């Protein structure tokens, strides 16, 4: 009974050790097997911050265009108010309102178009970055697992040869 418990405990400890060897953090820390994963993670961090830089540049041009249209809207409204204040009759007043509404709708349409275009650019950039990152992570994980398996096999072969040598000398 005691022997079975010890064997069972030994198998569990062995299984735990195998799990620890395949732990991504341990692979990260292990200079040999973790190198592909480490390189991949640093490359992904660089890719993320490069994407942030690109999005900020895009957003800067987008926001400048929006602010310019808002400035134009404020100037147009002031001009319209001045014209309405000097309008001689209802027809002239109506024309002022109509001209202002036409310009306003045009600016709103441009704002909407730019927002949609900017959203698609951001979506495409994020999608591409994530796809590339996932593919790279999968490749690095496969390389890390392969290196860990090779290290484990090498250790097993070394242990087997030591056991064989000890058995022959005994």
PDB file of C-alpha atoms in Angstrom, residues 5-148:
ATOM      1  CA  UNK A   5       1.217   5.705  -2.590  1.00  0.00           C
ATOM      2  CA  UNK A   6       4.869   6.561  -3.106  1.00  0.00           C
ATOM      3  CA  UNK A   7       4.667   5.557  -6.789  1.00  0.00           C
ATOM      4  CA  UNK A   8       1.513   7.602  -7.213  1.00  0.00           C
ATOM      5  CA  UNK A   9       3.132  10.573  -5.490  1.00  0.00           C
ATOM      6  CA  UNK A  10       6.202  10.155  -7.669  1.00  0.00           C
ATOM      7  CA  UNK A  11       4.055  10.211 -10.813  1.00  0.00           C
ATOM      8  CA  UNK A  12       2.258  13.350  -9.634  1.00  0.00           C
ATOM      9  CA  UNK A  13       5.541  15.110  -8.813  1.00  0.00           C
ATOM     10  CA  UNK A  14       6.888  14.070 -12.205  1.00  0.00           C
ATOM     11  CA  UNK A  15       3.746  15.367 -13.918  1.00  0.00           C
ATOM     12  CA  UNK A  16       4.049  18.643 -12.004  1.00  0.00           C
ATOM     13  CA  UNK A  17       7.692  18.974 -13.037  1.00  0.00           C
ATOM     14  CA  UNK A  18       6.746  18.400 -16.679  1.00  0.00           C
ATOM     15  CA  UNK A  19       4.064  21.090 -16.421  1.00  0.00           C
ATOM     16  CA  UNK A  20       6.515  23.512 -14.884  1.00  0.00           C
ATOM     17  CA  UNK A  21       8.981  22.901 -17.708  1.00  0.00           C
ATOM     18  CA  UNK A  22       6.278  23.807 -20.252  1.00  0.00           C
ATOM     19  CA  UNK A  23       5.211  26.907 -18.266  1.00  0.00           C
ATOM     20  CA  UNK A  24       5.516  29.971 -20.559  1.00  0.00           C
ATOM     21  CA  UNK A  25       7.035  32.069 -17.772  1.00  0.00           C
ATOM     22  CA  UNK A  26       9.727  29.467 -17.149  1.00  0.00           C
ATOM     23  CA  UNK A  27      10.336  29.295 -20.894  1.00  0.00           C
ATOM     24  CA  UNK A  28      10.591  33.092 -20.903  1.00  0.00           C
ATOM     25  CA  UNK A  29      13.152  33.010 -18.125  1.00  0.00           C
ATOM     26  CA  UNK A  30      15.133  30.127 -19.602  1.00  0.00           C
ATOM     27  CA  UNK A  31      17.708  31.726 -21.873  1.00  0.00           C
ATOM     28  CA  UNK A  32      17.840  28.814 -24.325  1.00  0.00           C
ATOM     29  CA  UNK A  33      14.258  27.715 -24.836  1.00  0.00           C
ATOM     30  CA  UNK A  34      12.599  31.073 -24.165  1.00  0.00           C
ATOM     31  CA  UNK A  35      14.448  33.082 -26.777  1.00  0.00           C
ATOM     32  CA  UNK A  36      11.810  32.822 -29.576  1.00  0.00           C
ATOM     33  CA  UNK A  37       9.054  33.765 -27.134  1.00  0.00           C
ATOM     34  CA  UNK A  38      11.065  36.631 -25.678  1.00  0.00           C
ATOM     35  CA  UNK A  39      11.869  38.024 -29.139  1.00  0.00           C
ATOM     36  CA  UNK A  40       8.236  37.672 -30.165  1.00  0.00           C
ATOM     37  CA  UNK A  41       6.978  39.523 -27.099  1.00  0.00           C
ATOM     38  CA  UNK A  42       9.412  42.400 -27.547  1.00  0.00           C
ATOM     39  CA  UNK A  43       8.519  42.610 -31.227  1.00  0.00           C
ATOM     40  CA  UNK A  44       4.817  42.675 -30.354  1.00  0.00           C
ATOM     41  CA  UNK A  45       5.358  45.443 -27.804  1.00  0.00           C
ATOM     42  CA  UNK A  46       7.237  47.439 -30.417  1.00  0.00           C
ATOM     43  CA  UNK A  47       4.468  46.788 -32.948  1.00  0.00           C
ATOM     44  CA  UNK A  48       1.823  47.925 -30.423  1.00  0.00           C
ATOM     45  CA  UNK A  49       3.573  51.231 -29.674  1.00  0.00           C
ATOM     46  CA  UNK A  50       4.289  51.838 -33.352  1.00  0.00           C
ATOM     47  CA  UNK A  51       0.565  51.346 -33.972  1.00  0.00           C
ATOM     48  CA  UNK A  52      -0.197  53.848 -31.217  1.00  0.00           C
ATOM     49  CA  UNK A  53       2.117  56.367 -32.874  1.00  0.00           C
ATOM     50  CA  UNK A  54       0.436  55.864 -36.255  1.00  0.00           C
ATOM     51  CA  UNK A  55      -3.050  56.233 -34.779  1.00  0.00           C
ATOM     52  CA  UNK A  56      -2.080  59.446 -32.992  1.00  0.00           C
ATOM     53  CA  UNK A  57      -0.681  60.885 -36.225  1.00  0.00           C
ATOM     54  CA  UNK A  58      -3.867  59.930 -38.071  1.00  0.00           C
ATOM     55  CA  UNK A  59      -6.051  61.340 -35.325  1.00  0.00           C
ATOM     56  CA  UNK A  60      -4.068  64.577 -35.332  1.00  0.00           C
ATOM     57  CA  UNK A  61      -4.835  65.231 -39.018  1.00  0.00           C
ATOM     58  CA  UNK A  62      -8.452  64.164 -38.483  1.00  0.00           C
ATOM     59  CA  UNK A  63      -8.911  66.474 -35.481  1.00  0.00           C
ATOM     60  CA  UNK A  64      -7.297  69.406 -37.321  1.00  0.00           C
ATOM     61  CA  UNK A  65      -9.807  68.997 -40.152  1.00  0.00           C
ATOM     62  CA  UNK A  66     -12.688  68.800 -37.665  1.00  0.00           C
ATOM     63  CA  UNK A  67     -11.504  71.920 -35.834  1.00  0.00           C
ATOM     64  CA  UNK A  68     -11.151  73.802 -39.105  1.00  0.00           C
ATOM     65  CA  UNK A  69     -14.753  72.939 -40.012  1.00  0.00           C
ATOM     66  CA  UNK A  70     -15.928  74.008 -36.541  1.00  0.00           C
ATOM     67  CA  UNK A  71     -14.084  77.312 -36.992  1.00  0.00           C
ATOM     68  CA  UNK A  72     -15.718  77.723 -40.388  1.00  0.00           C
ATOM     69  CA  UNK A  73     -19.119  76.960 -38.838  1.00  0.00           C
ATOM     70  CA  UNK A  74     -18.633  79.627 -36.166  1.00  0.00           C
ATOM     71  CA  UNK A  75     -17.602  82.223 -38.758  1.00  0.00           C
ATOM     72  CA  UNK A  76     -20.506  81.258 -41.012  1.00  0.00           C
ATOM     73  CA  UNK A  77     -22.962  81.573 -38.133  1.00  0.00           C
ATOM     74  CA  UNK A  78     -21.637  85.026 -37.219  1.00  0.00           C
ATOM     75  CA  UNK A  79     -21.892  86.148 -40.863  1.00  0.00           C
ATOM     76  CA  UNK A  80     -25.426  84.772 -41.077  1.00  0.00           C
ATOM     77  CA  UNK A  81     -26.470  86.572 -37.889  1.00  0.00           C
ATOM     78  CA  UNK A  82     -25.038  89.865 -39.197  1.00  0.00           C
ATOM     79  CA  UNK A  83     -26.868  89.456 -42.519  1.00  0.00           C
ATOM     80  CA  UNK A  84     -30.105  88.536 -40.762  1.00  0.00           C
ATOM     81  CA  UNK A  85     -29.776  91.664 -38.615  1.00  0.00           C
ATOM     82  CA  UNK A  86     -29.641  93.837 -41.729  1.00  0.00           C
ATOM     83  CA  UNK A  87     -32.202  91.893 -43.776  1.00  0.00           C
ATOM     84  CA  UNK A  88     -34.750  94.226 -45.362  1.00  0.00           C
ATOM     85  CA  UNK A  89     -37.529  91.663 -45.700  1.00  0.00           C
ATOM     86  CA  UNK A  90     -38.542  88.045 -45.026  1.00  0.00           C
ATOM     87  CA  UNK A  91     -37.216  86.807 -48.365  1.00  0.00           C
ATOM     88  CA  UNK A  92     -33.704  88.061 -47.637  1.00  0.00           C
ATOM     89  CA  UNK A  93     -33.910  86.654 -44.105  1.00  0.00           C
ATOM     90  CA  UNK A  94     -35.038  83.241 -45.448  1.00  0.00           C
ATOM     91  CA  UNK A  95     -32.167  83.195 -47.951  1.00  0.00           C
ATOM     92  CA  UNK A  96     -29.704  83.835 -45.104  1.00  0.00           C
ATOM     93  CA  UNK A  97     -31.120  80.889 -43.150  1.00  0.00           C
ATOM     94  CA  UNK A  98     -31.142  78.652 -46.218  1.00  0.00           C
ATOM     95  CA  UNK A  99     -27.517  79.466 -47.081  1.00  0.00           C
ATOM     96  CA  UNK A 100     -26.446  78.817 -43.486  1.00  0.00           C
ATOM     97  CA  UNK A 101     -28.305  75.462 -43.359  1.00  0.00           C
ATOM     98  CA  UNK A 102     -26.764  74.364 -46.668  1.00  0.00           C
ATOM     99  CA  UNK A 103     -23.250  75.098 -45.373  1.00  0.00           C
ATOM    100  CA  UNK A 104     -24.008  73.487 -42.027  1.00  0.00           C
ATOM    101  CA  UNK A 105     -25.309  70.269 -43.592  1.00  0.00           C
ATOM    102  CA  UNK A 106     -22.286  70.171 -45.865  1.00  0.00           C
ATOM    103  CA  UNK A 107     -19.925  70.443 -42.884  1.00  0.00           C
ATOM    104  CA  UNK A 108     -21.837  67.754 -40.963  1.00  0.00           C
ATOM    105  CA  UNK A 109     -21.632  65.458 -43.998  1.00  0.00           C
ATOM    106  CA  UNK A 110     -17.855  66.039 -44.237  1.00  0.00           C
ATOM    107  CA  UNK A 111     -17.481  65.375 -40.497  1.00  0.00           C
ATOM    108  CA  UNK A 112     -19.442  62.144 -40.799  1.00  0.00           C
ATOM    109  CA  UNK A 113     -17.465  60.996 -43.839  1.00  0.00           C
ATOM    110  CA  UNK A 114     -14.152  61.725 -42.085  1.00  0.00           C
ATOM    111  CA  UNK A 115     -15.258  59.933 -38.901  1.00  0.00           C
ATOM    112  CA  UNK A 116     -16.231  56.828 -40.857  1.00  0.00           C
ATOM    113  CA  UNK A 117     -12.992  56.848 -42.851  1.00  0.00           C
ATOM    114  CA  UNK A 118     -10.930  57.346 -39.698  1.00  0.00           C
ATOM    115  CA  UNK A 119     -12.773  54.510 -37.950  1.00  0.00           C
ATOM    116  CA  UNK A 120     -12.057  52.138 -40.845  1.00  0.00           C
ATOM    117  CA  UNK A 121      -8.383  53.113 -40.870  1.00  0.00           C
ATOM    118  CA  UNK A 122      -8.101  52.425 -37.149  1.00  0.00           C
ATOM    119  CA  UNK A 123     -10.018  49.152 -37.456  1.00  0.00           C
ATOM    120  CA  UNK A 124      -7.770  47.993 -40.313  1.00  0.00           C
ATOM    121  CA  UNK A 125      -4.588  48.940 -38.450  1.00  0.00           C
ATOM    122  CA  UNK A 126      -5.645  47.223 -35.214  1.00  0.00           C
ATOM    123  CA  UNK A 127      -6.846  44.150 -37.097  1.00  0.00           C
ATOM    124  CA  UNK A 128      -3.605  43.820 -39.037  1.00  0.00           C
ATOM    125  CA  UNK A 129      -1.474  44.346 -35.937  1.00  0.00           C
ATOM    126  CA  UNK A 130      -3.423  41.764 -33.950  1.00  0.00           C
ATOM    127  CA  UNK A 131      -3.341  39.202 -36.760  1.00  0.00           C
ATOM    128  CA  UNK A 132       0.404  39.561 -37.221  1.00  0.00           C
ATOM    129  CA  UNK A 133       0.949  39.399 -33.478  1.00  0.00           C
ATOM    130  CA  UNK A 134      -1.134  36.261 -33.077  1.00  0.00           C
ATOM    131  CA  UNK A 135       0.678  34.532 -35.929  1.00  0.00           C
ATOM    132  CA  UNK A 136       4.022  35.500 -34.458  1.00  0.00           C
ATOM    133  CA  UNK A 137       2.982  34.299 -30.994  1.00  0.00           C
ATOM    134  CA  UNK A 138       1.893  30.956 -32.385  1.00  0.00           C
ATOM    135  CA  UNK A 139       5.209  30.577 -34.213  1.00  0.00           C
ATOM    136  CA  UNK A 140       7.207  31.579 -31.121  1.00  0.00           C
ATOM    137  CA  UNK A 141       5.189  29.226 -28.913  1.00  0.00           C
ATOM    138  CA  UNK A 142       5.830  26.368 -31.314  1.00  0.00           C
ATOM    139  CA  UNK A 143       9.555  27.149 -31.404  1.00  0.00           C
ATOM    140  CA  UNK A 144       9.678  27.446 -27.616  1.00  0.00           C
ATOM    141  CA  UNK A 145       7.821  24.155 -27.139  1.00  0.00           C
ATOM    142  CA  UNK A 146      10.145  22.470 -29.627  1.00  0.00           C
ATOM    143  CA  UNK A 147      13.228  23.838 -27.845  1.00  0.00           C
ATOM    144  CA  UNK A 148      11.819  22.785 -24.460  1.00  0.00           C
TER     145      UNK A 148
END
